[in-house]
Structure formats: C-alpha cells, structure tokens
JSON list of C-alpha atoms in Angstrom, two decimals:
[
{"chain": "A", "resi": 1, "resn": "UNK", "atom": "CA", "xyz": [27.27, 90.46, 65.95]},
{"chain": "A", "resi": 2, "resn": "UNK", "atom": "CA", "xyz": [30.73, 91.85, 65.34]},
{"chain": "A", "resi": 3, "resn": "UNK", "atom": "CA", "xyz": [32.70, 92.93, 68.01]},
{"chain": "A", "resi": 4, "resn": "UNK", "atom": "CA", "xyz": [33.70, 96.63, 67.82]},
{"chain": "A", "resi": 5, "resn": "UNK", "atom": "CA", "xyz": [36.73, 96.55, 69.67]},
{"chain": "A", "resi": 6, "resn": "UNK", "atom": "CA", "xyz": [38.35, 93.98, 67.45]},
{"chain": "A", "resi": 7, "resn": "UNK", "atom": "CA", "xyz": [40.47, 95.73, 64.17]},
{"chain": "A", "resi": 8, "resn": "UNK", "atom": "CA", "xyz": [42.01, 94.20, 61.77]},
{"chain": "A", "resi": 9, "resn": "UNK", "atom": "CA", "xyz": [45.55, 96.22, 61.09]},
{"chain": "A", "resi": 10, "resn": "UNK", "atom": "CA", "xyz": [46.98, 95.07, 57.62]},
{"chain": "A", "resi": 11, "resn": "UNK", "atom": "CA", "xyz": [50.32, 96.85, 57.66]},
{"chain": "A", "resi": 12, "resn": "UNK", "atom": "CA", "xyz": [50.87, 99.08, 55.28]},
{"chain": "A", "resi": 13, "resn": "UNK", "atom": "CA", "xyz": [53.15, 98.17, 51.54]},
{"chain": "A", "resi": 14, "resn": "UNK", "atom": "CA", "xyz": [56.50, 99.11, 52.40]},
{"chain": "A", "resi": 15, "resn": "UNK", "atom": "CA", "xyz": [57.93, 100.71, 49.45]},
{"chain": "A", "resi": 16, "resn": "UNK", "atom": "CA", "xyz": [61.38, 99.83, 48.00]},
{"chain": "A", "resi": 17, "resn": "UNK", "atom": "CA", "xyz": [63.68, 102.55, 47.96]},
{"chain": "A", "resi": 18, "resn": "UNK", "atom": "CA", "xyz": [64.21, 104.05, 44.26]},
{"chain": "A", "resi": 19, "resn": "UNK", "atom": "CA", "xyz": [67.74, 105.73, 43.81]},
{"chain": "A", "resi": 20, "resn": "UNK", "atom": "CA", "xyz": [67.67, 108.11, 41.10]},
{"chain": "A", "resi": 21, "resn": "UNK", "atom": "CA", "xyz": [70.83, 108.58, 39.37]},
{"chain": "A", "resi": 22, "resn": "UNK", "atom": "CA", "xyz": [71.40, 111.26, 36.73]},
{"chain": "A", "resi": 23, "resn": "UNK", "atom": "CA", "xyz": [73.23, 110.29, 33.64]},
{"chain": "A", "resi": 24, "resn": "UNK", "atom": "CA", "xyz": [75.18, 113.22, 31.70]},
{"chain": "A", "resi": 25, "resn": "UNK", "atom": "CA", "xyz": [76.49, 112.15, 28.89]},
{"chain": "A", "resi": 26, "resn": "UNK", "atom": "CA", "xyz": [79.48, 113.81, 27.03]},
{"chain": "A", "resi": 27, "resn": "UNK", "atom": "CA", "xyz": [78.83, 113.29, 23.70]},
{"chain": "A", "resi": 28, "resn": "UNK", "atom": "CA", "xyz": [75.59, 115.05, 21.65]},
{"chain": "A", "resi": 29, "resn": "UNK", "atom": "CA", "xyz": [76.39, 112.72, 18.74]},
{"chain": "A", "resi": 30, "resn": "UNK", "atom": "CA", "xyz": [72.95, 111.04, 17.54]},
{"chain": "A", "resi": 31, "resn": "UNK", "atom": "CA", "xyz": [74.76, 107.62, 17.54]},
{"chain": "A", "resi": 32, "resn": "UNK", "atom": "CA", "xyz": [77.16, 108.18, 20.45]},
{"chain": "A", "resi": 33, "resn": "UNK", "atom": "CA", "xyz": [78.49, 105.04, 22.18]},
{"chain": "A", "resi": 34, "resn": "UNK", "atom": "CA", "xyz": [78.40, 105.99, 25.40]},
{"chain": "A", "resi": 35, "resn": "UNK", "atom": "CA", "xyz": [75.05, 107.65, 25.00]},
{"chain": "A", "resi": 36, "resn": "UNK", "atom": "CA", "xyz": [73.70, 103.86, 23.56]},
{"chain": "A", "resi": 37, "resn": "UNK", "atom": "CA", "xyz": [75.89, 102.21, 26.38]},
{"chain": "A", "resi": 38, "resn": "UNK", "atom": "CA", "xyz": [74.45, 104.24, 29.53]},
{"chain": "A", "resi": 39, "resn": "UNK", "atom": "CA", "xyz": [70.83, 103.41, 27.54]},
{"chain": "A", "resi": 40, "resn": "UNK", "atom": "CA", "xyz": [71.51, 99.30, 27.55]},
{"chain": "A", "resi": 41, "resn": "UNK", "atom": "CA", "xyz": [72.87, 100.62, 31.21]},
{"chain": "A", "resi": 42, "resn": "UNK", "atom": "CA", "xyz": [69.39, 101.62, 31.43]},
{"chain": "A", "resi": 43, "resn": "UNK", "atom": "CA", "xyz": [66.81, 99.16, 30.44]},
{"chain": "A", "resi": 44, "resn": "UNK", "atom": "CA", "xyz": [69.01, 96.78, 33.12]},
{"chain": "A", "resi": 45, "resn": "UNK", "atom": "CA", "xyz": [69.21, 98.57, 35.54]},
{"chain": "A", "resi": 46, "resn": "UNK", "atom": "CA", "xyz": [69.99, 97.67, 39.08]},
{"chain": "A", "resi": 47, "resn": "UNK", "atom": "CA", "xyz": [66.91, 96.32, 41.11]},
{"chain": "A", "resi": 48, "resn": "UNK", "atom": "CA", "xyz": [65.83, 99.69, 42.78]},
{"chain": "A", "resi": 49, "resn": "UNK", "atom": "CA", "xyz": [67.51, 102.09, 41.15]},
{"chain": "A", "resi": 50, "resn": "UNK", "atom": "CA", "xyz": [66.28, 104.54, 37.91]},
{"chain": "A", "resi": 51, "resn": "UNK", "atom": "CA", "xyz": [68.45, 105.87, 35.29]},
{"chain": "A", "resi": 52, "resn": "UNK", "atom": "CA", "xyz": [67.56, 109.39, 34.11]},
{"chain": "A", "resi": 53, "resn": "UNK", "atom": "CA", "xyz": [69.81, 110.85, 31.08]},
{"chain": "A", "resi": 54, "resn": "UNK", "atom": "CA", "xyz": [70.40, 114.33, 31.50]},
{"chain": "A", "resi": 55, "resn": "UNK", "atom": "CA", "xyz": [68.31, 116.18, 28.34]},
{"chain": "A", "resi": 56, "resn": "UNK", "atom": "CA", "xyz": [69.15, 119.59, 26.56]},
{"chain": "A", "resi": 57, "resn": "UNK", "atom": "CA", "xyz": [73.07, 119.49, 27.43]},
{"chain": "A", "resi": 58, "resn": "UNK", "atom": "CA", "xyz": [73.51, 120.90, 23.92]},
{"chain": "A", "resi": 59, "resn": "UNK", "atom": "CA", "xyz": [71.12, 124.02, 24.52]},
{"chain": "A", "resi": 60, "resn": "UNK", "atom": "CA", "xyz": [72.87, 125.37, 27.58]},
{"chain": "A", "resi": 61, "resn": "UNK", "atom": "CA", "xyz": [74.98, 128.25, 26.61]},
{"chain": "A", "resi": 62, "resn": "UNK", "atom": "CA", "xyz": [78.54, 128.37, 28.07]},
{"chain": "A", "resi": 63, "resn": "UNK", "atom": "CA", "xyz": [78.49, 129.58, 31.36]},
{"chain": "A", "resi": 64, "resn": "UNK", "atom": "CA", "xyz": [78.77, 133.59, 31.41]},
{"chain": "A", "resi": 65, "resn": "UNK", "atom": "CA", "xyz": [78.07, 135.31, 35.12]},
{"chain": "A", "resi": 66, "resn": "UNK", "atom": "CA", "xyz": [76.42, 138.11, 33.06]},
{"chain": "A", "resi": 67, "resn": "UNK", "atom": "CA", "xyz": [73.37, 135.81, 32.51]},
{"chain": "A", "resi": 68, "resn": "UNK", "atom": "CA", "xyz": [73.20, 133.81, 35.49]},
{"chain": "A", "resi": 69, "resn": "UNK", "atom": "CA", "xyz": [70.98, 134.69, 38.43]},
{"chain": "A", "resi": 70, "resn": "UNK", "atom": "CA", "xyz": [67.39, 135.28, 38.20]},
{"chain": "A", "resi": 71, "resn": "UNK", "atom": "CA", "xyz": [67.24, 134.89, 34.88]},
{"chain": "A", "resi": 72, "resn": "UNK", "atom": "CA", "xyz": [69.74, 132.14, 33.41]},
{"chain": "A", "resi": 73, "resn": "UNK", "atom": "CA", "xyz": [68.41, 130.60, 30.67]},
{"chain": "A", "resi": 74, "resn": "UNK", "atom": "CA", "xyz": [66.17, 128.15, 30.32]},
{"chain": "A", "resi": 75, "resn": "UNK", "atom": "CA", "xyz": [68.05, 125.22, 29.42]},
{"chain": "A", "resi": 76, "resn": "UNK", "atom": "CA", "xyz": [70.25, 125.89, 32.10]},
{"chain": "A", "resi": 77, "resn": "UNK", "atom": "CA", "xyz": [67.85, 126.22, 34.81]},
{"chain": "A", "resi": 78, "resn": "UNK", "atom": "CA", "xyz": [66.14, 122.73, 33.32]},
{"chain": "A", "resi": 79, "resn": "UNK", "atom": "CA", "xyz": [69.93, 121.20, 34.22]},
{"chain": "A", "resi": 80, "resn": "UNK", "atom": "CA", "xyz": [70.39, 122.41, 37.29]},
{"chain": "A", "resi": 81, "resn": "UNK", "atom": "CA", "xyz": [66.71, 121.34, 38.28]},
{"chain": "A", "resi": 82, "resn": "UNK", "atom": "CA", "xyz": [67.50, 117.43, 36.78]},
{"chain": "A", "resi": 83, "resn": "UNK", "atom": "CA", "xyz": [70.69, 117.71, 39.22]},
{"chain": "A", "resi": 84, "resn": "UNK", "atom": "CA", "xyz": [69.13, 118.79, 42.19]},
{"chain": "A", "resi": 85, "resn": "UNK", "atom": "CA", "xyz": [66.40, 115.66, 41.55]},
{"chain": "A", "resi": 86, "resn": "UNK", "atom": "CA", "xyz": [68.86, 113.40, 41.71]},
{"chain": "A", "resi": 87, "resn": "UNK", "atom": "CA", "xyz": [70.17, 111.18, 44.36]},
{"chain": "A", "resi": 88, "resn": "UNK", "atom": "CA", "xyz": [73.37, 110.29, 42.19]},
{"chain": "A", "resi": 89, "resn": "UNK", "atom": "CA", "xyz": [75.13, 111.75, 39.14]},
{"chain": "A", "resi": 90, "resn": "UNK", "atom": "CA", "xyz": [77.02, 109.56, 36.92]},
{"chain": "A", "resi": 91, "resn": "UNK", "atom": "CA", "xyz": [78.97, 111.52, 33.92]},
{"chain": "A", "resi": 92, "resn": "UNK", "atom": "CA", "xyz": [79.18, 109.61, 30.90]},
{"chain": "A", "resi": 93, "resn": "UNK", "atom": "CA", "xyz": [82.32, 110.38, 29.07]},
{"chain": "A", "resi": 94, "resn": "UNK", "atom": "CA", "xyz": [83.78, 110.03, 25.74]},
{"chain": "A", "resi": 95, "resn": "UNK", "atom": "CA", "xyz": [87.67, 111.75, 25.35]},
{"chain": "A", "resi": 96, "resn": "UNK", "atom": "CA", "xyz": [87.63, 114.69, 23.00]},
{"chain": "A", "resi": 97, "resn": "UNK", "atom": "CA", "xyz": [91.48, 116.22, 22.30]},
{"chain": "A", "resi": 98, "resn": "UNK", "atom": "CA", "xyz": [92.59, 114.15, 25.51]},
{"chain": "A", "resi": 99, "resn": "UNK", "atom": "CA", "xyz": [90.05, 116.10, 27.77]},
{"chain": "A", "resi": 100, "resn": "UNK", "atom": "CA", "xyz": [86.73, 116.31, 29.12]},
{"chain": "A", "resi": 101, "resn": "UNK", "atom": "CA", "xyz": [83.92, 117.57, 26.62]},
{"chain": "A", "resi": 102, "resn": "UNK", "atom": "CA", "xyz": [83.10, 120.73, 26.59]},
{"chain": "A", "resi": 103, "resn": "UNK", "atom": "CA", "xyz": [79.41, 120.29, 27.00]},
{"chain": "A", "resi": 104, "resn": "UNK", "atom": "CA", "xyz": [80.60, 117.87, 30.54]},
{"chain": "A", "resi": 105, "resn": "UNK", "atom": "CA", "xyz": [82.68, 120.93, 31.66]},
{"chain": "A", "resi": 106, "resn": "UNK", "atom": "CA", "xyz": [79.89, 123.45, 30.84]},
{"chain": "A", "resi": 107, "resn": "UNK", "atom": "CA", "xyz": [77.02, 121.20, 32.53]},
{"chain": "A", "resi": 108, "resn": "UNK", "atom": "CA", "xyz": [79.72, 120.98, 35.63]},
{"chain": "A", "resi": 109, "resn": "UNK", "atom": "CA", "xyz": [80.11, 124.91, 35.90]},
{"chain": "A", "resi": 110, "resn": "UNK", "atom": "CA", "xyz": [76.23, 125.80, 35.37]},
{"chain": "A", "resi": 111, "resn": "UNK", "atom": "CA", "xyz": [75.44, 122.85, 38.19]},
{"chain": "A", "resi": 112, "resn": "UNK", "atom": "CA", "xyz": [78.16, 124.66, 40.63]},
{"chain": "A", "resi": 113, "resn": "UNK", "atom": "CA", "xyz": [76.70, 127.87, 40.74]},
{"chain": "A", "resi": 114, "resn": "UNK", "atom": "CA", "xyz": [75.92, 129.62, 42.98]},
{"chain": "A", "resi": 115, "resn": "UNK", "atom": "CA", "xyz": [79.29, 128.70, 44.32]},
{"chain": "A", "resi": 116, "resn": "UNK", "atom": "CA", "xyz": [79.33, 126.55, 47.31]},
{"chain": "A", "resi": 117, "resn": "UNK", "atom": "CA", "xyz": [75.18, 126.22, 47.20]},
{"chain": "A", "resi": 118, "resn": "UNK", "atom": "CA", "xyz": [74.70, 124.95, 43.45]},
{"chain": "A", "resi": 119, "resn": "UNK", "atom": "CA", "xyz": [72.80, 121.44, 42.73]},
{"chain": "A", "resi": 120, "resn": "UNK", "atom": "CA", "xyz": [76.09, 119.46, 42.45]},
{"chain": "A", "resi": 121, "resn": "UNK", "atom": "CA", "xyz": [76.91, 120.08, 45.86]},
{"chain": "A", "resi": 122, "resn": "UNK", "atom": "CA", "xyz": [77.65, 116.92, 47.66]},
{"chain": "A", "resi": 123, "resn": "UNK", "atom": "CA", "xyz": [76.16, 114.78, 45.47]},
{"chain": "A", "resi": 124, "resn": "UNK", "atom": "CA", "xyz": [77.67, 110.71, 45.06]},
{"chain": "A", "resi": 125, "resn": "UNK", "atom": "CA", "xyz": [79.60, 111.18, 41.78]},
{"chain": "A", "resi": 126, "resn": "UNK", "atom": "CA", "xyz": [80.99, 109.13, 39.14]},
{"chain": "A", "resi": 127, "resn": "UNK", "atom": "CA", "xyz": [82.46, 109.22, 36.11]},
{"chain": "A", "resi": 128, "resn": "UNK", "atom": "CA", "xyz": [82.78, 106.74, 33.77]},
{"chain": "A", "resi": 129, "resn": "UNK", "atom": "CA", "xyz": [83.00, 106.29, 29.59]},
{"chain": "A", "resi": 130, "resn": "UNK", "atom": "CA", "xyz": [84.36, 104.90, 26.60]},
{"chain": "A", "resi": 131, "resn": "UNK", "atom": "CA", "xyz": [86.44, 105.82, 23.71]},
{"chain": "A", "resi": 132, "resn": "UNK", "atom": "CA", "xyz": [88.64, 104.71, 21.32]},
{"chain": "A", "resi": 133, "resn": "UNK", "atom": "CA", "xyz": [91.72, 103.83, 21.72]},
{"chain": "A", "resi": 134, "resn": "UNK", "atom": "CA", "xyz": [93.95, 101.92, 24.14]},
{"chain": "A", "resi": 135, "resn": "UNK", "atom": "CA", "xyz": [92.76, 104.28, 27.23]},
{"chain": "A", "resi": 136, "resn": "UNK", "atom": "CA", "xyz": [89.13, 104.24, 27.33]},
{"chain": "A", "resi": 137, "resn": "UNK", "atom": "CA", "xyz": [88.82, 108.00, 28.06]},
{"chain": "A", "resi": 138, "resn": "UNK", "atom": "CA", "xyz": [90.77, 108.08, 31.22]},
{"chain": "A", "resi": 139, "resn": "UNK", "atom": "CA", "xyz": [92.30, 111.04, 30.85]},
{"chain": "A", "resi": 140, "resn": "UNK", "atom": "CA", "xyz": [88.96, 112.98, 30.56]},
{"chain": "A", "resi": 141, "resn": "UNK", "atom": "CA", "xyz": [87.74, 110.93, 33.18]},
{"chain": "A", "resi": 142, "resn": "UNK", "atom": "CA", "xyz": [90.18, 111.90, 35.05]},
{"chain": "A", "resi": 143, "resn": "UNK", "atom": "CA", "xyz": [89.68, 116.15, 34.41]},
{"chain": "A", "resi": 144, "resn": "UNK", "atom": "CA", "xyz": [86.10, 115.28, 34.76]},
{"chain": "A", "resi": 145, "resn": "UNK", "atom": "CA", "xyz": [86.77, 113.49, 38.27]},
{"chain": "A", "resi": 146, "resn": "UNK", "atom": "CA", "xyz": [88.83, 116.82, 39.41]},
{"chain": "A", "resi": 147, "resn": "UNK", "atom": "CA", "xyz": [86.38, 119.42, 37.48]},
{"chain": "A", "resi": 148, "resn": "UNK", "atom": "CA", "xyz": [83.14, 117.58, 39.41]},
{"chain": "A", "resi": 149, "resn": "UNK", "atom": "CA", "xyz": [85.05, 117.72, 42.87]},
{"chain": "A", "resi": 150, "resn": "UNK", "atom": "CA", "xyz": [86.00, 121.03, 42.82]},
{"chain": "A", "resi": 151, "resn": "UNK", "atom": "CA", "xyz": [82.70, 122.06, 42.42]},
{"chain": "A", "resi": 152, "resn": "UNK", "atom": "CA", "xyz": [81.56, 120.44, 45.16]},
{"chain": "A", "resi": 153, "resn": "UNK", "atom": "CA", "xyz": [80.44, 116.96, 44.36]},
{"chain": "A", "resi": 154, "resn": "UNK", "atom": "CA", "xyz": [81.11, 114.23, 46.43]},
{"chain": "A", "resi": 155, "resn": "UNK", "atom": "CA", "xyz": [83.27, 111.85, 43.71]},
{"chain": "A", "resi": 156, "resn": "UNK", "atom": "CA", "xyz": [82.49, 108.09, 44.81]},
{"chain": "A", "resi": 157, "resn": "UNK", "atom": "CA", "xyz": [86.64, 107.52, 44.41]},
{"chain": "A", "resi": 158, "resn": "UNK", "atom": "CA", "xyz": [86.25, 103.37, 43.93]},
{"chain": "A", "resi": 159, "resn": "UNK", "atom": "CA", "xyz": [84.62, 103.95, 40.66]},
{"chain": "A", "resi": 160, "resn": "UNK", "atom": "CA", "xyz": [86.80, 103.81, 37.67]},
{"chain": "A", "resi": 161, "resn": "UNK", "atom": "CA", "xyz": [85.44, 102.29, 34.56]},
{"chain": "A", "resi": 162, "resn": "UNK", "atom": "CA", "xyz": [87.50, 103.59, 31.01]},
{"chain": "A", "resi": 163, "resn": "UNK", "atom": "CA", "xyz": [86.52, 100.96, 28.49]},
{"chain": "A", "resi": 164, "resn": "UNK", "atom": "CA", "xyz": [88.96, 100.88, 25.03]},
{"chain": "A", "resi": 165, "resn": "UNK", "atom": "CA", "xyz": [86.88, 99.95, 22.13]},
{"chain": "A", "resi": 166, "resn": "UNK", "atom": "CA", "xyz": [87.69, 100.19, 18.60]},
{"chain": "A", "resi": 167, "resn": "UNK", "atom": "CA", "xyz": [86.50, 101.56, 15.56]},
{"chain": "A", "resi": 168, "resn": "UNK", "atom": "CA", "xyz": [83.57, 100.08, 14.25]},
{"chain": "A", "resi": 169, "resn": "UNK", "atom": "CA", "xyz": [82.36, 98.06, 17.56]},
{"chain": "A", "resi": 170, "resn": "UNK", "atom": "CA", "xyz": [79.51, 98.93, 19.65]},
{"chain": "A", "resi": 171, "resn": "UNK", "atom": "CA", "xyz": [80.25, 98.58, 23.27]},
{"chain": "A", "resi": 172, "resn": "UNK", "atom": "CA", "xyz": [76.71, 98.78, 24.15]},
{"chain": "A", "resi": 173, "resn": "UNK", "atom": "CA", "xyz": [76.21, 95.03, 22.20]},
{"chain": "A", "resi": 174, "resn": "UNK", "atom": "CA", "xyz": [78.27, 93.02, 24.26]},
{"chain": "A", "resi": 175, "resn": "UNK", "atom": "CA", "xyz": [76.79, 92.03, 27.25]},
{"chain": "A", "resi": 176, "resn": "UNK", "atom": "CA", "xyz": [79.85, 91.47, 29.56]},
{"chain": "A", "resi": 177, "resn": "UNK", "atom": "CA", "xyz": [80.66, 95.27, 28.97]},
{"chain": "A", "resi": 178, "resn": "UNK", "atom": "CA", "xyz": [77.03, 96.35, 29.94]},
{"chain": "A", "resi": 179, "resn": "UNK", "atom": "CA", "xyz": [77.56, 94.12, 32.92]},
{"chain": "A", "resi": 180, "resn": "UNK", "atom": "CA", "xyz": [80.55, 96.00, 33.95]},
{"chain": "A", "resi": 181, "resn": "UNK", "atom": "CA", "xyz": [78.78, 99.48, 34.08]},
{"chain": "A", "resi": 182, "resn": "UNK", "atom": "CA", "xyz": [75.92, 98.19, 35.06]},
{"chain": "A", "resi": 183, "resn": "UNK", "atom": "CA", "xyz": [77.90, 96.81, 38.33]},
{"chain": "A", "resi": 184, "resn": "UNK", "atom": "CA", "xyz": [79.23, 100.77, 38.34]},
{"chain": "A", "resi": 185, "resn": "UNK", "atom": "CA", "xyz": [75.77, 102.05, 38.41]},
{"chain": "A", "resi": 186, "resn": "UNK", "atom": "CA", "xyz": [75.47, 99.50, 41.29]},
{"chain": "A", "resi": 187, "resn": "UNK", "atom": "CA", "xyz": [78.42, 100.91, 43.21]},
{"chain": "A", "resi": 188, "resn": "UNK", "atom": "CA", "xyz": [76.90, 104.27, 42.79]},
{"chain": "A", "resi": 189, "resn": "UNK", "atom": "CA", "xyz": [73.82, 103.96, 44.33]},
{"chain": "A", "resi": 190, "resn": "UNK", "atom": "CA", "xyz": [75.05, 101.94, 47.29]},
{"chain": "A", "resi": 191, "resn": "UNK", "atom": "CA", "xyz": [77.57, 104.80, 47.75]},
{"chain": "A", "resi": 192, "resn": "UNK", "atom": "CA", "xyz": [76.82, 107.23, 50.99]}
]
C-alpha cells in the first residue's frame, strides 16, 4: 500500500541565465574583419551568454522623419525589433574617413526614435573594432561611444577594445585577439 500523504517533490531545473547581446557590425563588406572577428567572438562565446549579429543593416534607408512612424520601413522596423530583444548591444566597428560608418550612425538614429522611448534606450553598450592602422578604430569608436549615448544607451564606459592590425592579417585567426574580445563580450554581459 502506498501512503497518500507522502510526495515526492523533485525541484524543478533551474535554468541558467542567457544574456543576449546584439552585435552591429560596421562594415557590410562580405569579408569584413570585424564581421569574421565578432563571428570567432561567437562560436566562443562566454558560458551563458548568446551572440546575435544584427542582419539587414545595409537595407535600412537613412533615417528621414517623413517615413518614420507607423509605417517605417521594413528593414528598419526588423532593427529596431533585434534591439529591443536584446539584453546588450555591442557595436562592431571598423574606421571609415576617421569616423563612425555610416550604416553604425544610421542603425544608431533609427534605434533612437521615437526620441527618448526608442529600443536603444538604456541599454548596456559597447563599442569595440578593428582597423588598420596604428589606432585600431578609436576614433570611430570614440563618435560611436558619444553617437550611442546621446541617444540614450547606457555606454558600459570600462570597455575599450581598438585593435591595430595590418594589411593582409586576419585578426579573427589569432587566438589571443579573440580572447581579448571575447573577455569584452564578458564585461558586457556582467555589466548592470
């Protein structure tokens, strides 16, 4: 006989935590470097924590208020839907004329509208990148850092990663280098 008042309680599977972080990448070069360095980025990534790249940056139109609203475009609502998903955004940038990429800034002012309310809004932010040259990027990290801020995303200010590379090396072969963005994905998600 089996007594009735006696239940066996297996508790239930706790579930780690998954941190999503959003990678936009500034470059919409088939072989960009940072777009094959945030992928290496990717199939390493930290335990609990899922790298996303940002698709269909290239499709967006620059941002006009005459087609915002109800009915922005597609490709723009897609963006601003992939930025709302996700717990962390982590801009990928290459330097183009000493500045941020236009398709960064564009993907920055479609994600900040509606002013003050759009899917950037306090989000953990970082910005990170490589190019070559002596610099790394950082001067378009650095434009990015301010553009993403003043449109209301929370910039995670201990994260500055500008790796120099030059021409003809891949960055995203050389494992110490993955490491080191790798550890900034890290810092990201830990990030409040």
């Amino acid at each position: 006989m089996v007594d009735a008042s006696y239940t066996c309680l297996t508790p239930p599977l706790q579930e780690t935590p998954v941190t999503k972080v959003l990678a936009l990448v500034g470059s919409l070069r088939a072989d960009s470097v940072n777009r094959k360095l945030i992928e290496a980025v990717q199939a390493q990534a930290p335990e609990g924590v899922t790298i996303e790249i940002a698709q269909g940056l290239g499709e967006i139109p620059f941002y006009n208020e005459d087609i915002d609203g109800d009915a922005a475009p597609a490709a723009a609502t897609a963006l601003r839907e992939q930025v709302a998903a996700a717990d962390r955004l982590l801009f990928v940038v290459p330097e183009y004329n000493g500045s941020t990429p236009a398709v960064v800034a564009n993907a920055i002012d479609w994600a900040s509208r509606p002013f003050g309310a759009g899917s950037i809004k306090d989000k953990p932010t970082a910005v990170v990148g490589t190019a070559v040259g002596q610099y790394g990027g950082q001067w378009a990290h650095q434009d990015t850092r301010k553009s993403a801020g003043v449109a209301g995303a929370k910039l995670v200010e201990d994260i500055e990663l500008s790796h120099a590379y030059a021409w003809g090396t891949d960055p995203s072969q050389d494992a110490e280098i993955v490491a080191k963005f790798t550890d900034a994905v890290a810092k990201l998600a830990a990030a409040n």
